[in-house]
């Protein structure tokens, strides 16, 4: 978004962000998630029932972005890429702030880890990265196409986190290529 917004007026930037959020927000709700907050062009969403709800939402969001990019290209605009990071763990939802300004938010190590994984999507060239704790809670792992990316120490952690890429949601040729090279890649 930062690169794209350089060529937009402030009003065009707001229109773009609201157009994007209007497409992906309903997908989050459809899969039993709720949006905790918007952080510029980013969304922090929580899925309290099942981690698999978040995976399904992420895949559908990527498919929606693929369709959205077709319209962007037709109108002469640069297509966008969205990175999604997921981690499963305990958290607390509460109110933070002071007398003059308060906000509700979630706080936990799990939230920080998910944010770090989202940040790694650019480095790994992956649209969806999940932690091993999220992968372990997916009931039917064979339903999803994923590959192991490695063990990494994310900022603020001492122990490495195993991470996986969910490949579903990409275009068919990219999925085929990544699955064909999966063994050698891993």
Tab-separated table of C-alpha atoms in Angstrom, residues 11-132:
chain	number	residue	atom	x	y	z
A	11	UNK	CA	-8.915	10.915	-0.933
A	12	UNK	CA	-7.903	8.218	-3.420
A	13	UNK	CA	-5.972	6.467	-0.630
A	14	UNK	CA	-9.041	6.461	1.621
A	15	UNK	CA	-11.213	5.219	-1.233
A	16	UNK	CA	-8.735	2.459	-2.022
A	17	UNK	CA	-8.425	1.279	1.591
A	18	UNK	CA	-12.181	1.337	2.121
A	19	UNK	CA	-12.721	-0.538	-1.147
A	20	UNK	CA	-10.223	-3.196	-0.069
A	21	UNK	CA	-11.629	-3.467	3.469
A	22	UNK	CA	-15.155	-3.672	2.056
A	23	UNK	CA	-14.122	-6.789	0.135
A	24	UNK	CA	-12.226	-8.648	2.869
A	25	UNK	CA	-14.111	-7.625	6.044
A	26	UNK	CA	-17.209	-9.679	5.172
A	27	UNK	CA	-14.996	-12.718	4.492
A	28	UNK	CA	-13.607	-12.539	8.025
A	29	UNK	CA	-17.115	-12.419	9.507
A	30	UNK	CA	-18.321	-15.226	7.207
A	31	UNK	CA	-15.712	-17.503	8.787
A	32	UNK	CA	-16.625	-16.666	12.427
A	33	UNK	CA	-13.935	-14.043	12.869
A	34	UNK	CA	-14.193	-10.501	14.095
A	35	UNK	CA	-12.054	-7.499	13.317
A	36	UNK	CA	-10.263	-6.198	16.381
A	37	UNK	CA	-8.791	-3.164	14.640
A	38	UNK	CA	-7.590	-1.576	11.462
A	39	UNK	CA	-3.963	-0.478	11.457
A	40	UNK	CA	-3.663	1.668	8.340
A	41	UNK	CA	-4.150	-0.808	5.525
A	42	UNK	CA	-3.717	-3.794	7.883
A	43	UNK	CA	-6.419	-5.746	9.686
A	44	UNK	CA	-6.078	-7.551	12.996
A	45	UNK	CA	-8.775	-10.191	13.218
A	46	UNK	CA	-9.513	-12.839	15.812
A	47	UNK	CA	-11.093	-16.235	15.289
A	48	UNK	CA	-12.259	-17.478	18.686
A	49	UNK	CA	-13.815	-20.788	17.629
A	50	UNK	CA	-11.340	-22.728	15.493
A	51	UNK	CA	-7.959	-21.794	13.984
A	52	UNK	CA	-9.171	-23.438	10.780
A	53	UNK	CA	-11.753	-20.642	10.468
A	54	UNK	CA	-8.842	-18.213	10.105
A	55	UNK	CA	-7.181	-20.433	7.488
A	56	UNK	CA	-10.393	-20.628	5.444
A	57	UNK	CA	-10.846	-16.857	5.677
A	58	UNK	CA	-7.237	-16.224	4.622
A	59	UNK	CA	-7.580	-18.458	1.566
A	60	UNK	CA	-10.839	-16.799	0.541
A	61	UNK	CA	-9.288	-13.365	1.081
A	62	UNK	CA	-6.400	-14.281	-1.231
A	63	UNK	CA	-8.868	-15.428	-3.885
A	64	UNK	CA	-10.775	-12.160	-3.525
A	65	UNK	CA	-7.532	-10.189	-3.906
A	66	UNK	CA	-6.803	-12.152	-7.107
A	67	UNK	CA	-10.196	-11.040	-8.503
A	68	UNK	CA	-9.667	-7.491	-7.229
A	69	UNK	CA	-6.284	-7.337	-8.968
A	70	UNK	CA	-7.920	-8.200	-12.292
A	71	UNK	CA	-10.002	-5.022	-11.986
A	72	UNK	CA	-6.946	-3.054	-10.841
A	73	UNK	CA	-4.983	-4.127	-13.916
A	74	UNK	CA	-7.922	-3.351	-16.234
A	75	UNK	CA	-8.067	0.182	-14.854
A	76	UNK	CA	-4.301	0.662	-15.268
A	77	UNK	CA	-3.461	0.385	-11.578
A	78	UNK	CA	-0.792	-1.681	-9.870
A	79	UNK	CA	-2.037	-5.002	-8.451
A	80	UNK	CA	-1.752	-5.479	-4.701
A	81	UNK	CA	-0.346	-8.283	-2.589
A	82	UNK	CA	-1.581	-9.125	0.891
A	83	UNK	CA	0.449	-11.000	3.493
A	84	UNK	CA	-1.359	-12.873	6.259
A	85	UNK	CA	0.296	-14.236	9.403
A	86	UNK	CA	-1.449	-16.603	11.833
A	87	UNK	CA	-0.559	-17.939	15.233
A	88	UNK	CA	-2.720	-19.727	17.774
A	89	UNK	CA	-2.509	-19.073	21.492
A	90	UNK	CA	-4.033	-17.498	24.540
A	91	UNK	CA	-4.759	-13.785	24.767
A	92	UNK	CA	-6.706	-11.253	26.744
A	93	UNK	CA	-9.181	-8.772	25.305
A	94	UNK	CA	-9.483	-5.612	27.330
A	95	UNK	CA	-9.390	-1.864	27.487
A	96	UNK	CA	-6.148	0.097	27.400
A	97	UNK	CA	-5.447	3.780	27.675
A	98	UNK	CA	-5.994	6.573	30.124
A	99	UNK	CA	-8.797	8.872	31.212
A	100	UNK	CA	-8.829	10.972	28.032
A	101	UNK	CA	-8.392	8.198	25.444
A	102	UNK	CA	-9.285	4.530	25.737
A	103	UNK	CA	-9.472	1.689	23.241
A	104	UNK	CA	-10.140	-2.017	23.365
A	105	UNK	CA	-7.480	-4.394	22.125
A	106	UNK	CA	-5.968	-7.817	22.570
A	107	UNK	CA	-2.636	-8.365	24.222
A	108	UNK	CA	-0.503	-11.495	24.353
A	109	UNK	CA	2.583	-13.201	23.076
A	110	UNK	CA	0.334	-14.955	20.518
A	111	UNK	CA	-0.717	-11.603	19.029
A	112	UNK	CA	2.909	-10.468	18.778
A	113	UNK	CA	3.930	-13.737	17.098
A	114	UNK	CA	1.114	-13.469	14.537
A	115	UNK	CA	2.241	-9.919	13.711
A	116	UNK	CA	5.838	-11.114	13.260
A	117	UNK	CA	4.673	-13.904	10.924
A	118	UNK	CA	2.732	-11.405	8.826
A	119	UNK	CA	5.918	-9.383	8.536
A	120	UNK	CA	7.763	-12.450	7.235
A	121	UNK	CA	5.413	-12.913	4.273
A	122	UNK	CA	7.428	-10.444	2.191
A	123	UNK	CA	10.754	-12.021	3.114
A	124	UNK	CA	9.524	-15.520	2.209
A	125	UNK	CA	7.429	-14.479	-0.799
A	126	UNK	CA	4.446	-16.196	0.814
A	127	UNK	CA	0.898	-14.851	1.023
A	128	UNK	CA	-0.159	-16.896	4.068
A	129	UNK	CA	2.204	-18.028	6.829
A	130	UNK	CA	1.012	-20.038	9.813
A	131	UNK	CA	2.836	-21.209	12.901
A	132	UNK	CA	3.169	-24.851	13.813
